[in-house]
mmCIF file of C-alpha atoms in Angstrom:
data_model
loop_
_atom_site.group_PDB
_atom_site.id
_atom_site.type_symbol
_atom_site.label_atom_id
_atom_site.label_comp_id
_atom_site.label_asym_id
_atom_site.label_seq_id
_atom_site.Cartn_x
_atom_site.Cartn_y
_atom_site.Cartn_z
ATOM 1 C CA UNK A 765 21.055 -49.922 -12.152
ATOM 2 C CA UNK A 766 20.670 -49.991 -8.026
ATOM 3 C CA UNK A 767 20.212 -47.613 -5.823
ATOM 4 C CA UNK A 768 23.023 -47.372 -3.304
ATOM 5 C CA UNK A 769 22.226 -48.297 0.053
ATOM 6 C CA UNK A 770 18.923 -50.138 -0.796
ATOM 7 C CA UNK A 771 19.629 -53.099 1.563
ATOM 8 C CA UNK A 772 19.342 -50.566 4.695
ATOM 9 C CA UNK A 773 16.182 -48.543 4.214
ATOM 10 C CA UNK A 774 14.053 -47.502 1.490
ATOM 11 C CA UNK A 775 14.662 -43.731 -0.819
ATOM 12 C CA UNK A 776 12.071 -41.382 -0.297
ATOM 13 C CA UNK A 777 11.926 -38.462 -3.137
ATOM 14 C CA UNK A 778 10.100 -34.716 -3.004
ATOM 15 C CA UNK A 779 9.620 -34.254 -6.244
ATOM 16 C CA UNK A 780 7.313 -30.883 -7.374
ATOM 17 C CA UNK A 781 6.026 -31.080 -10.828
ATOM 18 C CA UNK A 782 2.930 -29.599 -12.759
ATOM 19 C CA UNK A 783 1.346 -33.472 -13.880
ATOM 20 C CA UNK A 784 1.550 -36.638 -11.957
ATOM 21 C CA UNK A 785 1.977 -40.060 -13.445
ATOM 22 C CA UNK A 786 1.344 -43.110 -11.338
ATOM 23 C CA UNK A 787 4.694 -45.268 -10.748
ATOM 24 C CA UNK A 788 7.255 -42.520 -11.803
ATOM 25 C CA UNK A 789 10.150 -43.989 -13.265
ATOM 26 C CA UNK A 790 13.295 -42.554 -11.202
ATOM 27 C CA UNK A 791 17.016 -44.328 -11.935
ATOM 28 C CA UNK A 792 15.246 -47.301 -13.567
ATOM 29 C CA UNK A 793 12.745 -48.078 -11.281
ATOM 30 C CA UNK A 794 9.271 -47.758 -11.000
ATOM 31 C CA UNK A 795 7.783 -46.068 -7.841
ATOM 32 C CA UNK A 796 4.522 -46.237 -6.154
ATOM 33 C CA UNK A 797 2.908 -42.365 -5.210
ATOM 34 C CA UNK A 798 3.057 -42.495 -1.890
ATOM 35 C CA UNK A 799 1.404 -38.701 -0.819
ATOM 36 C CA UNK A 800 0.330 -36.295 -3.368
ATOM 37 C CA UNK A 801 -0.810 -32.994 -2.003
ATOM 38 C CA UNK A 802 -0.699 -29.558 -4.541
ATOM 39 C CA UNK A 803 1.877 -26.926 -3.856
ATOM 40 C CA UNK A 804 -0.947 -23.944 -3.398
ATOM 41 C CA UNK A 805 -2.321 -26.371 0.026
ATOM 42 C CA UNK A 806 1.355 -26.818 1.111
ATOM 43 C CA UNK A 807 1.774 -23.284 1.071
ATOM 44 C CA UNK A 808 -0.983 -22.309 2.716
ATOM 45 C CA UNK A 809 -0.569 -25.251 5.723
ATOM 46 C CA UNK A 810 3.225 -23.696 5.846
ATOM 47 C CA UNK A 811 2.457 -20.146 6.245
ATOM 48 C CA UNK A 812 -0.980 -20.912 8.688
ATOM 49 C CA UNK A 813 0.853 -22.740 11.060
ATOM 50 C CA UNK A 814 3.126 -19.800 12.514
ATOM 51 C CA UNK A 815 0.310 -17.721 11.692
ATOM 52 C CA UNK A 816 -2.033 -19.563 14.055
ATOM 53 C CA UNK A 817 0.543 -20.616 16.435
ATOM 54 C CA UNK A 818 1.235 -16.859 17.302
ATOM 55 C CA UNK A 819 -2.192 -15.778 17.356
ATOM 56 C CA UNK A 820 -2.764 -18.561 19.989
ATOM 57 C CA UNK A 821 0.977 -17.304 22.124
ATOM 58 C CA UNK A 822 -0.406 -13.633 22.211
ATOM 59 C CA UNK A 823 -3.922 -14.378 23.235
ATOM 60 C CA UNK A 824 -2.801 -17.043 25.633
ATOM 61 C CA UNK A 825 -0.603 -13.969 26.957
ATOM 62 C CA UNK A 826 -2.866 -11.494 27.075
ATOM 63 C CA UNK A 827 -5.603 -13.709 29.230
ATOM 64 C CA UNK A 828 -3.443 -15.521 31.530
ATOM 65 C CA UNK A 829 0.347 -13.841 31.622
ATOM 66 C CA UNK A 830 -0.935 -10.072 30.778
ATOM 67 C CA UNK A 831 1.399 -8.759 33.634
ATOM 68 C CA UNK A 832 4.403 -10.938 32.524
ATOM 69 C CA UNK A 833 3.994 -10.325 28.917
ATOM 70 C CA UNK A 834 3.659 -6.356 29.165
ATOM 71 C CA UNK A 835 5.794 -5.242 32.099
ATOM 72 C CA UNK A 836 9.043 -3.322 30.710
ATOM 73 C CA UNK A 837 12.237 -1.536 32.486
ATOM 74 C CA UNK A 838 10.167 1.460 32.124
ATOM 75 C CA UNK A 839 7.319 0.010 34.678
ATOM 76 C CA UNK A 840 5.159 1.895 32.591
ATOM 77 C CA UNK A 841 1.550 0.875 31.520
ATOM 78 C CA UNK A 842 1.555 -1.146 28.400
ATOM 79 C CA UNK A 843 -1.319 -3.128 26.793
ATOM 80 C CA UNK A 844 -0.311 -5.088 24.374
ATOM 81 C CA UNK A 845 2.451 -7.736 24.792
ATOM 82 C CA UNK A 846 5.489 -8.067 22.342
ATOM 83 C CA UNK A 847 5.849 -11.169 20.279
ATOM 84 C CA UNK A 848 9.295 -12.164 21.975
ATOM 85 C CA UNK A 849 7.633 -11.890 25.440
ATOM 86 C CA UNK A 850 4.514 -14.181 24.342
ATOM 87 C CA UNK A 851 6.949 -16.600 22.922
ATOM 88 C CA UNK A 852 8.970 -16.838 26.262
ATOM 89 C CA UNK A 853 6.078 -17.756 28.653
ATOM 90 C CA UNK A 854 4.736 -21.345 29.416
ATOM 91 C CA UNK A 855 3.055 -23.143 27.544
ATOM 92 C CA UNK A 856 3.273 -20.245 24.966
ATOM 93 C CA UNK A 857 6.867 -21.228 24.705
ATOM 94 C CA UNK A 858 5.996 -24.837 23.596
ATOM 95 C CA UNK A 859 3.141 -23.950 20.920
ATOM 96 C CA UNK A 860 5.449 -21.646 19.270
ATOM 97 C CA UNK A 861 8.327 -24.112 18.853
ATOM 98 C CA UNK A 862 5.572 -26.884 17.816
ATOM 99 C CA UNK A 863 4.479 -24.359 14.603
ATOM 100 C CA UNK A 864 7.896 -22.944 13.788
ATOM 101 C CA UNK A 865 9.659 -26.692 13.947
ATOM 102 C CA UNK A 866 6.925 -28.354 11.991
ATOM 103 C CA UNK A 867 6.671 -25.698 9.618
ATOM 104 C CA UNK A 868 10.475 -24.914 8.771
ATOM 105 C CA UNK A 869 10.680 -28.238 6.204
ATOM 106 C CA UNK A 870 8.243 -27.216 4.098
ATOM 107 C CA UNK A 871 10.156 -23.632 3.937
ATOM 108 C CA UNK A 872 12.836 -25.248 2.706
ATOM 109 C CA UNK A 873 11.010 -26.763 0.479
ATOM 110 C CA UNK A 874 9.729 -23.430 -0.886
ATOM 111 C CA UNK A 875 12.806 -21.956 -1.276
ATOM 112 C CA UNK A 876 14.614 -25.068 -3.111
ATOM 113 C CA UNK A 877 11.835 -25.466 -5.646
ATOM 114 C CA UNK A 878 12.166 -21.049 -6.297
ATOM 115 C CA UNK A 879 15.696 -21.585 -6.920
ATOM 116 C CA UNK A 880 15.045 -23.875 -9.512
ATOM 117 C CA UNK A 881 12.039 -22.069 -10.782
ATOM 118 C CA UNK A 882 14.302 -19.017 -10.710
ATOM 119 C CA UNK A 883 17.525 -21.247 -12.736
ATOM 120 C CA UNK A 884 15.244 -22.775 -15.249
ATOM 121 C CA UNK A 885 13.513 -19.095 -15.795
ATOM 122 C CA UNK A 886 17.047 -17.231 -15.877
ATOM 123 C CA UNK A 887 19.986 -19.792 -17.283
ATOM 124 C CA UNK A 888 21.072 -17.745 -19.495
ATOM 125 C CA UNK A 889 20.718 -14.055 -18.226
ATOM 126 C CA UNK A 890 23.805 -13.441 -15.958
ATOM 127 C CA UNK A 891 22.485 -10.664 -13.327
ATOM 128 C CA UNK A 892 19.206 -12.263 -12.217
ATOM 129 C CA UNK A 893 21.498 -16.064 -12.526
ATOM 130 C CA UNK A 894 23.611 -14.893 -9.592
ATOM 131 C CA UNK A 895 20.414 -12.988 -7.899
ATOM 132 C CA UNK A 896 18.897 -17.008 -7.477
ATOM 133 C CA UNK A 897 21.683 -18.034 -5.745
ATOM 134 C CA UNK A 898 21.615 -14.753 -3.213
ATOM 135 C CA UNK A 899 17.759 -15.025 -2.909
ATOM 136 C CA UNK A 900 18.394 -18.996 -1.844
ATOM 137 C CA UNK A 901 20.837 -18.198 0.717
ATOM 138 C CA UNK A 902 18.957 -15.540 2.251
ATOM 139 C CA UNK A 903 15.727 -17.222 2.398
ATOM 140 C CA UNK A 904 17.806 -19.776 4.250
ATOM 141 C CA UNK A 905 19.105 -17.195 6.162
ATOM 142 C CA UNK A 906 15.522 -16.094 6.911
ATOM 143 C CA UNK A 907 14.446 -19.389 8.237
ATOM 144 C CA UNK A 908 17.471 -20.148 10.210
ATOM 145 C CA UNK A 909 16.987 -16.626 12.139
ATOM 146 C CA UNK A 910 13.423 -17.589 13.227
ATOM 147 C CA UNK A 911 14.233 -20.769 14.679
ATOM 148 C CA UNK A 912 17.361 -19.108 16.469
ATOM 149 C CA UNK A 913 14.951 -17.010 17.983
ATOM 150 C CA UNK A 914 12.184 -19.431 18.490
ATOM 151 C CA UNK A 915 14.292 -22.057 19.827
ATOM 152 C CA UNK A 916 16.280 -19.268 22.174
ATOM 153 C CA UNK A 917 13.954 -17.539 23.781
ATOM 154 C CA UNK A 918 14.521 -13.548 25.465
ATOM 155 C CA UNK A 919 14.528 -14.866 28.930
ATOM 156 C CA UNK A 920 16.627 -17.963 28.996
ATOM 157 C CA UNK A 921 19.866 -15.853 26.361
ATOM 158 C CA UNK A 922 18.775 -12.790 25.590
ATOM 159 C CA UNK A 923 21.529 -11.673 23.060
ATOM 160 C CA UNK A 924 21.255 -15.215 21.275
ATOM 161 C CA UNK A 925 17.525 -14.501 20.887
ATOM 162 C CA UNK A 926 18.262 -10.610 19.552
ATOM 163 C CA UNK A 927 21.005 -11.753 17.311
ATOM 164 C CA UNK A 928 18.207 -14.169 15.634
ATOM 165 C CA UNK A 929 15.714 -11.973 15.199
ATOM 166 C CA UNK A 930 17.709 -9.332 13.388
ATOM 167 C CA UNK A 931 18.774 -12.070 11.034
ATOM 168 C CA UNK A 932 15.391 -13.304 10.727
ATOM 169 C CA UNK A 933 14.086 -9.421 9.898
ATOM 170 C CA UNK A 934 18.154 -8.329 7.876
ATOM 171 C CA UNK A 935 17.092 -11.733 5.597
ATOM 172 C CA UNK A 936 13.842 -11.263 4.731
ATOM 173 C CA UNK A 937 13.957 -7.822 3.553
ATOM 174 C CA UNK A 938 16.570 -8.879 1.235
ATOM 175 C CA UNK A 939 14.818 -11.770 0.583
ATOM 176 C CA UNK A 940 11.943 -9.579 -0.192
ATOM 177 C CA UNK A 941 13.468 -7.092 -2.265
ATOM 178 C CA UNK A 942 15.703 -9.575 -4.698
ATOM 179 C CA UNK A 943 12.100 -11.602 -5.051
ATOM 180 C CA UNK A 944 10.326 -8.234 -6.361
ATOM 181 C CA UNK A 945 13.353 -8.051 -8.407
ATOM 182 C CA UNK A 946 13.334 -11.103 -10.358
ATOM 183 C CA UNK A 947 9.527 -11.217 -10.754
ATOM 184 C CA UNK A 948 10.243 -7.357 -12.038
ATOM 185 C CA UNK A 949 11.766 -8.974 -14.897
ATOM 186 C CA UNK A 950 9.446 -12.350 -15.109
ATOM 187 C CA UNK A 951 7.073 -9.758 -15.367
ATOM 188 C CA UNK A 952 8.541 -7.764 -18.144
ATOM 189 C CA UNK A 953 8.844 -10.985 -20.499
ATOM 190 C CA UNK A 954 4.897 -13.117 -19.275
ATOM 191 C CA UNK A 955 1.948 -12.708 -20.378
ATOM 192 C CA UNK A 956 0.842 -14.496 -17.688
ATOM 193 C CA UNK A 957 -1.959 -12.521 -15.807
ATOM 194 C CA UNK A 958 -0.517 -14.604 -12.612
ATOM 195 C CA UNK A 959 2.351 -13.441 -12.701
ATOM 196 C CA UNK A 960 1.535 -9.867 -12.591
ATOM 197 C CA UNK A 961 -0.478 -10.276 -10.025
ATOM 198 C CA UNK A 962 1.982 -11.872 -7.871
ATOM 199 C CA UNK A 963 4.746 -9.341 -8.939
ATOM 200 C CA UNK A 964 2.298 -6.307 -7.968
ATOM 201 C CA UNK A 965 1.215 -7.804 -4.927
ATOM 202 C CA UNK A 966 4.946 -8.797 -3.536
ATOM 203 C CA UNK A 967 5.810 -5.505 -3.986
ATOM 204 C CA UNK A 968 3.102 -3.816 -1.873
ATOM 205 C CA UNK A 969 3.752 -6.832 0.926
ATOM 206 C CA UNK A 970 7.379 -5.819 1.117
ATOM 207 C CA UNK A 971 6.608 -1.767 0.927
ATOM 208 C CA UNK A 972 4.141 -2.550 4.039
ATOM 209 C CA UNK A 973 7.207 -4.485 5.758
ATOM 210 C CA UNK A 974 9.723 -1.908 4.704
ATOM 211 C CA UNK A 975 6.537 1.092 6.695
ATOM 212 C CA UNK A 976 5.817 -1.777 9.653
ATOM 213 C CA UNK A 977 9.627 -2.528 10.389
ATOM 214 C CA UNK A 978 10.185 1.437 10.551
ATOM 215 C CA UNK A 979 7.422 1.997 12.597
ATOM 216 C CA UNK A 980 8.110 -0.819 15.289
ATOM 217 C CA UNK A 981 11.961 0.373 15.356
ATOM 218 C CA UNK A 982 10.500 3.739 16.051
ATOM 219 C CA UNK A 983 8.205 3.041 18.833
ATOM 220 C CA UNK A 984 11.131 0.017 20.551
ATOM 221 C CA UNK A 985 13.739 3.695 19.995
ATOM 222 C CA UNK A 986 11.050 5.977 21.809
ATOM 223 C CA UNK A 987 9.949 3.905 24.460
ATOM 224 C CA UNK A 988 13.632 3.354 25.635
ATOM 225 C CA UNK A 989 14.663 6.767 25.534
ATOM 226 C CA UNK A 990 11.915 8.414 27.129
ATOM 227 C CA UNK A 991 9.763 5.069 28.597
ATOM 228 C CA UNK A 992 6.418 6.447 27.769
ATOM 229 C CA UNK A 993 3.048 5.179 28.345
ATOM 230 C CA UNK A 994 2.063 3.288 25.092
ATOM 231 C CA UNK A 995 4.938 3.446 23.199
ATOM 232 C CA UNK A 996 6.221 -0.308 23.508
ATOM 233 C CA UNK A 997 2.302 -0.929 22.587
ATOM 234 C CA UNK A 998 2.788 0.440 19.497
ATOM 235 C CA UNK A 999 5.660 -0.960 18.881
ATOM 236 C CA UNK A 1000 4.395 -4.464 19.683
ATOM 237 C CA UNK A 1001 1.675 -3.805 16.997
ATOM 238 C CA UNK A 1002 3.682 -2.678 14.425
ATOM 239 C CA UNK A 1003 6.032 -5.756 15.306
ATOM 240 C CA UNK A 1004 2.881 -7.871 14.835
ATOM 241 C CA UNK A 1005 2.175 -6.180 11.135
ATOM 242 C CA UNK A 1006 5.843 -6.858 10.293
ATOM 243 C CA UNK A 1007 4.919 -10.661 10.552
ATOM 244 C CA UNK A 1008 1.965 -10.333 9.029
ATOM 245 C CA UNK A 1009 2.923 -8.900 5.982
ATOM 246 C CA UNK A 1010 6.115 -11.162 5.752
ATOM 247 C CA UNK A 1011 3.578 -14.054 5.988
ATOM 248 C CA UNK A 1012 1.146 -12.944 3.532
ATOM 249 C CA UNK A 1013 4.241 -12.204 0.835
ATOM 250 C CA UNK A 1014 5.212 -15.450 1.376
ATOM 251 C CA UNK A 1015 1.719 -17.109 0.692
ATOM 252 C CA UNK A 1016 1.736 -15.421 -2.830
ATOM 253 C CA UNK A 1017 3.581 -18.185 -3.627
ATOM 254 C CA UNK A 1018 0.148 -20.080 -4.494
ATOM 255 C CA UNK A 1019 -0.171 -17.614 -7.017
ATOM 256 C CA UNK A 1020 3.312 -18.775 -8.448
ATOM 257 C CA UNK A 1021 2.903 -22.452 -8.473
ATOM 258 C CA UNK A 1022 -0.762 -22.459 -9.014
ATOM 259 C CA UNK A 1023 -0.620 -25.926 -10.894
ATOM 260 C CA UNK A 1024 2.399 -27.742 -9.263
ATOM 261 C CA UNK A 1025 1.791 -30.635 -6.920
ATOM 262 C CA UNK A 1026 4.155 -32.258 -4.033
ATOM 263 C CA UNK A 1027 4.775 -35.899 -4.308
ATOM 264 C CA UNK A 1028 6.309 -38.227 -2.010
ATOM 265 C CA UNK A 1029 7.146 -41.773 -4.183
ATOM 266 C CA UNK A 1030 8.753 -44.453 -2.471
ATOM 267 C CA UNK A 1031 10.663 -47.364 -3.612
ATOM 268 C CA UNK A 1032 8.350 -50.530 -4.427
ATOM 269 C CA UNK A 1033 11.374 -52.749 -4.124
ATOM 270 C CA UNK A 1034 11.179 -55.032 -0.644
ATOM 271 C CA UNK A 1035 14.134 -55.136 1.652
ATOM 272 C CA UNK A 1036 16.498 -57.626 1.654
ATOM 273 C CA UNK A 1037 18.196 -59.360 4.539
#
């Protein structure tokens, strides 16, 4: 059997499995590793590089563009600048779009290899079946949203950039919240001590996103109505904790795929011309 299109470049495969076995057979052929790297490290390198990459915008911010980053309509005094104000500056701009577009592969990588954790877990139970294909779409959803509003930043469109980040916050909650759900019932059938430790701890990440979100809604509500001294400050740390916590419920996926490992394999076959 060939693979189609071999003449014109060589097939590169992801595959995520638990063992590794040198010169995987795939459609016939045998296949050289290429990169093997486990899941738990590929999580972590996905989730620290927005992580670090907004730490770095908001200090950057706060040093250098502190006037810039906390001025309002209000003109009142503010101390802490919001996360789409540190992402609009330069270079802030450029670090944040480096981290987000770097680390948006491996996201999708994440979510691909849930939904067919999720399938293989659920075939044949019908409610939490069609819950897999939901939580897919809006962790899609999710990721799409934060480069809308990465890659569109609040001072070149601002409606483009608002419209992103309310489908980057709308997605993950119900991302969140159909995650908890499933692992609710992975839960009820493991005996896995892992997996009750992830289910107990997604579900106190997305309770503290649920409190955070409400809290930096609050404050962005009260400082437009009555512009008062501190109020966008709080909202831009409770905006900061809504990030946070989305990040660290994502990273409890090392918990989930604790012995997988990423492999890249490539074709041994040469080119011909």
């Amino acid at each position: 059997m060939h693979l189609p299109l071999q003449d014109v470049f060589k097939s590169y495969v992801f595959t995520v499995q638990t063992k590794m076995l040198q010169g995987s057979s795939i459609l016939g052929h045998e296949r050289p590793l290429v990169i093997r790297v486990s899941f738990p490290a590929c999580v972590v390198a996905t989730v620290c590089l927005p992580l670090l990459g907004l730490i770095t915008c908001v200090f950057i911010s706060s040093i250098f563009h502190y006037e810039d980053s906390t001025s309002t309509h209000c003109q009142v005094p503010n101390y802490l600048p919001s996360i789409s104000a540190s992402i609009s500056l330069s270079p802030e701009c450029y670090i944040w779009r480096f981290c987000i577009g770097l680390h948006s592969a491996p996201r999708i990588l994440v979510a691909f290899t849930y939904f067919k954790f999720y399938k293989t877990r659920f075939s044949s139970r019908c409610p939490e079946s069609s819950l897999c294909c939901f939580n897919l779409a809006f962790s899609i959803c999710e990721n799409l949203g934060l480069l809308l509003l990465t890659y569109v930043s609040s001072s070149e469109t601002y409606f483009v950039h608002k419209e992103g980040f309310v489908l980057f916050i709308v997605s993950s909650l119900i991302h969140m919240l159909i995650t908890c759900r499933l692992w609710k019932t992975i839960k009820k059938y493991s005996l896995s001590p892992e997996d009750a430790k992830s289910h107990y701890w997604k579900v106190r990440f997305l309770l503290l996103n649920v409190s955070f979100c409400a809290f930096a809604v609050f404050f962005y509500w009260k400082h437009n109505m009555y512009c008062e001294s501190g109020s966008y400050t709080l909202f831009a740390l409770f905006e900061y904790l809504v990030v946070f916590s989305n990040m660290a419920f994502h990273l409890t996926a090392v918990w989930d795929f604790k012995s997988r490992e990423v492999m890249v394999i490539s074709s041994s076959e040469d080119k011909d011309f």
